[in-house]
């Protein structure tokens, strides 16, 4: 089969609308991956299509995502080879799409009342998604630090030490850290 050439400019807006409408039909049916694909195609044809960004954000928030923690693969024992359950939502991607929709709506000189309401709703969504992203990041940082501490303790245990034997104090003037040894 020969590749289909990119459509002429006059058809791109129509194709974008078609794919976004197809995504609108697929979303209530729960066919999220097809919906996501149609939204992405709509945005490829028209990168300024606000409705496609909003719809894709909704889909990304609902789609199951495989766990992306680097500790899942390396830290799982050979006895438990089950795959971790997927977490729901690509909140970072959804947040990026919501921010892009806000940017596009905010750049319009004249906004209709429905567009103003949409902008207000998007701002609320942005705050909600940012909170979720921040909470996930803090949880991931805590998990990572816990795993690193466990790794450090496993290495130091060969010498009869643990990370509890060391303390880090921050210099208020320079912001640097000094590490001290506490013989407990």
GROMACS .gro file of C-alpha atoms in nm:
model
  184
    1UNK     CA    1   0.000   0.000   0.000
    2UNK     CA    2   0.114   0.349  -0.081
    3UNK     CA    3   0.121   0.602   0.202
    4UNK     CA    4  -0.166   0.848   0.215
    5UNK     CA    5  -0.039   1.202   0.158
    6UNK     CA    6  -0.108   1.460   0.424
    7UNK     CA    7  -0.447   1.618   0.346
    8UNK     CA    8  -0.463   1.964   0.192
    9UNK     CA    9  -0.504   2.256   0.432
   10UNK     CA   10  -0.872   2.310   0.349
   11UNK     CA   11  -0.963   1.960   0.474
   12UNK     CA   12  -0.761   1.958   0.795
   13UNK     CA   13  -1.018   2.148   1.000
   14UNK     CA   14  -1.296   1.917   0.884
   15UNK     CA   15  -1.088   1.605   0.956
   16UNK     CA   16  -0.999   1.742   1.297
   17UNK     CA   17  -1.367   1.798   1.376
   18UNK     CA   18  -1.453   1.451   1.246
   19UNK     CA   19  -1.195   1.278   1.466
   20UNK     CA   20  -1.291   1.483   1.771
   21UNK     CA   21  -1.658   1.394   1.716
   22UNK     CA   22  -1.562   1.028   1.679
   23UNK     CA   23  -1.376   1.058   2.011
   24UNK     CA   24  -1.689   1.211   2.165
   25UNK     CA   25  -1.885   0.903   2.060
   26UNK     CA   26  -1.620   0.659   2.183
   27UNK     CA   27  -1.578   0.814   2.529
   28UNK     CA   28  -1.918   0.714   2.674
   29UNK     CA   29  -1.870   0.365   2.529
   30UNK     CA   30  -1.556   0.327   2.737
   31UNK     CA   31  -1.333   0.275   2.433
   32UNK     CA   32  -1.067   0.497   2.582
   33UNK     CA   33  -0.766   0.401   2.372
   34UNK     CA   34  -0.959   0.464   2.049
   35UNK     CA   35  -1.090   0.788   2.192
   36UNK     CA   36  -0.737   0.897   2.282
   37UNK     CA   37  -0.613   0.809   1.935
   38UNK     CA   38  -0.891   1.012   1.770
   39UNK     CA   39  -0.822   1.312   1.992
   40UNK     CA   40  -0.452   1.296   1.907
   41UNK     CA   41  -0.530   1.273   1.535
   42UNK     CA   42  -0.765   1.571   1.567
   43UNK     CA   43  -0.486   1.769   1.731
   44UNK     CA   44  -0.238   1.662   1.463
   45UNK     CA   45  -0.468   1.813   1.201
   46UNK     CA   46  -0.547   2.123   1.408
   47UNK     CA   47  -0.313   2.196   1.701
   48UNK     CA   48  -0.534   2.487   1.809
   49UNK     CA   49  -0.850   2.277   1.857
   50UNK     CA   50  -0.945   2.349   2.219
   51UNK     CA   51  -1.224   2.089   2.244
   52UNK     CA   52  -0.982   1.812   2.142
   53UNK     CA   53  -0.740   1.912   2.421
   54UNK     CA   54  -1.022   1.912   2.675
   55UNK     CA   55  -1.153   1.575   2.561
   56UNK     CA   56  -0.805   1.421   2.552
   57UNK     CA   57  -0.743   1.547   2.907
   58UNK     CA   58  -1.059   1.369   3.024
   59UNK     CA   59  -0.949   1.048   2.852
   60UNK     CA   60  -0.595   1.064   2.989
   61UNK     CA   61  -0.734   1.108   3.339
   62UNK     CA   62  -0.952   0.797   3.304
   63UNK     CA   63  -0.713   0.566   3.116
   64UNK     CA   64  -0.535   0.297   3.314
   65UNK     CA   65  -0.160   0.347   3.319
   66UNK     CA   66   0.104   0.088   3.395
   67UNK     CA   67   0.300   0.170   3.706
   68UNK     CA   68   0.611   0.362   3.612
   69UNK     CA   69   0.803   0.323   3.936
   70UNK     CA   70   1.158   0.206   3.865
   71UNK     CA   71   1.138  -0.006   4.180
   72UNK     CA   72   0.851  -0.222   4.052
   73UNK     CA   73   1.062  -0.423   3.809
   74UNK     CA   74   1.388  -0.425   4.004
   75UNK     CA   75   1.238  -0.457   4.350
   76UNK     CA   76   0.994  -0.740   4.287
   77UNK     CA   77   1.094  -1.078   4.419
   78UNK     CA   78   1.120  -1.377   4.189
   79UNK     CA   79   0.852  -1.555   4.391
   80UNK     CA   80   0.602  -1.281   4.309
   81UNK     CA   81   0.611  -1.236   3.934
   82UNK     CA   82   0.265  -1.082   3.912
   83UNK     CA   83   0.239  -0.751   3.735
   84UNK     CA   84   0.148  -0.459   3.958
   85UNK     CA   85  -0.205  -0.332   3.901
   86UNK     CA   86  -0.225  -0.029   3.676
   87UNK     CA   87  -0.291   0.305   3.838
   88UNK     CA   88  -0.571   0.511   3.697
   89UNK     CA   89  -0.487   0.822   3.506
   90UNK     CA   90  -0.206   0.997   3.330
   91UNK     CA   91  -0.256   1.309   3.536
   92UNK     CA   92   0.059   1.478   3.406
   93UNK     CA   93  -0.061   1.442   3.047
   94UNK     CA   94  -0.412   1.555   3.140
   95UNK     CA   95  -0.268   1.858   3.320
   96UNK     CA   96  -0.057   1.948   3.016
   97UNK     CA   97  -0.364   1.933   2.790
   98UNK     CA   98  -0.573   2.139   3.032
   99UNK     CA   99  -0.297   2.403   3.051
  100UNK     CA  100  -0.275   2.413   2.671
  101UNK     CA  101  -0.654   2.460   2.646
  102UNK     CA  102  -0.634   2.740   2.905
  103UNK     CA  103  -0.353   2.903   2.708
  104UNK     CA  104  -0.551   2.886   2.384
  105UNK     CA  105  -0.873   3.015   2.543
  106UNK     CA  106  -0.690   3.291   2.728
  107UNK     CA  107  -0.528   3.412   2.406
  108UNK     CA  108  -0.864   3.480   2.244
  109UNK     CA  109  -0.947   3.850   2.236
  110UNK     CA  110  -1.325   3.803   2.252
  111UNK     CA  111  -1.468   3.514   2.455
  112UNK     CA  112  -1.830   3.411   2.459
  113UNK     CA  113  -2.003   3.336   2.789
  114UNK     CA  114  -1.976   2.959   2.734
  115UNK     CA  115  -1.604   3.002   2.664
  116UNK     CA  116  -1.567   3.206   2.983
  117UNK     CA  117  -1.740   2.931   3.182
  118UNK     CA  118  -1.519   2.671   3.013
  119UNK     CA  119  -1.211   2.874   3.105
  120UNK     CA  120  -1.325   2.890   3.469
  121UNK     CA  121  -1.389   2.515   3.474
  122UNK     CA  122  -1.048   2.452   3.316
  123UNK     CA  123  -0.878   2.664   3.581
  124UNK     CA  124  -1.046   2.455   3.851
  125UNK     CA  125  -0.944   2.134   3.672
  126UNK     CA  126  -0.589   2.262   3.645
  127UNK     CA  127  -0.569   2.326   4.020
  128UNK     CA  128  -0.722   1.984   4.097
  129UNK     CA  129  -0.488   1.801   3.860
  130UNK     CA  130  -0.185   1.995   3.985
  131UNK     CA  131  -0.269   1.888   4.340
  132UNK     CA  132  -0.292   1.522   4.231
  133UNK     CA  133   0.036   1.545   4.038
  134UNK     CA  134   0.210   1.706   4.337
  135UNK     CA  135   0.076   1.441   4.577
  136UNK     CA  136   0.191   1.162   4.345
  137UNK     CA  137   0.534   1.322   4.315
  138UNK     CA  138   0.569   1.347   4.694
  139UNK     CA  139   0.462   0.984   4.733
  140UNK     CA  140   0.711   0.875   4.469
  141UNK     CA  141   0.988   1.078   4.636
  142UNK     CA  142   0.910   0.919   4.972
  143UNK     CA  143   0.909   0.570   4.814
  144UNK     CA  144   1.238   0.637   4.637
  145UNK     CA  145   1.405   0.772   4.949
  146UNK     CA  146   1.282   0.471   5.147
  147UNK     CA  147   1.423   0.232   4.887
  148UNK     CA  148   1.752   0.422   4.875
  149UNK     CA  149   1.775   0.411   5.254
  150UNK     CA  150   1.708   0.036   5.248
  151UNK     CA  151   1.980  -0.007   4.985
  152UNK     CA  152   2.225   0.203   5.186
  153UNK     CA  153   2.147   0.009   5.503
  154UNK     CA  154   2.194  -0.324   5.324
  155UNK     CA  155   2.538  -0.214   5.204
  156UNK     CA  156   2.643  -0.059   5.536
  157UNK     CA  157   2.524  -0.362   5.733
  158UNK     CA  158   2.827  -0.552   5.597
  159UNK     CA  159   3.039  -0.316   5.809
  160UNK     CA  160   2.813  -0.317   6.114
  161UNK     CA  161   2.672   0.028   6.033
  162UNK     CA  162   2.346   0.179   5.919
  163UNK     CA  163   2.238   0.515   5.784
  164UNK     CA  164   2.120   0.598   6.135
  165UNK     CA  165   2.490   0.626   6.226
  166UNK     CA  166   2.521   0.931   6.000
  167UNK     CA  167   2.362   1.273   6.021
  168UNK     CA  168   2.345   1.548   5.760
  169UNK     CA  169   2.328   1.908   5.879
  170UNK     CA  170   2.273   2.202   5.649
  171UNK     CA  171   2.491   2.510   5.678
  172UNK     CA  172   2.251   2.807   5.695
  173UNK     CA  173   2.504   3.042   5.532
  174UNK     CA  174   2.603   2.839   5.227
  175UNK     CA  175   2.315   2.591   5.203
  176UNK     CA  176   2.567   2.306   5.177
  177UNK     CA  177   2.548   1.990   5.386
  178UNK     CA  178   2.802   1.838   5.618
  179UNK     CA  179   2.781   1.471   5.706
  180UNK     CA  180   2.873   1.361   6.055
  181UNK     CA  181   2.925   1.016   6.204
  182UNK     CA  182   2.738   0.926   6.523
  183UNK     CA  183   2.866   0.612   6.692
  184UNK     CA  184   2.552   0.467   6.847
   0.00000   0.00000   0.00000
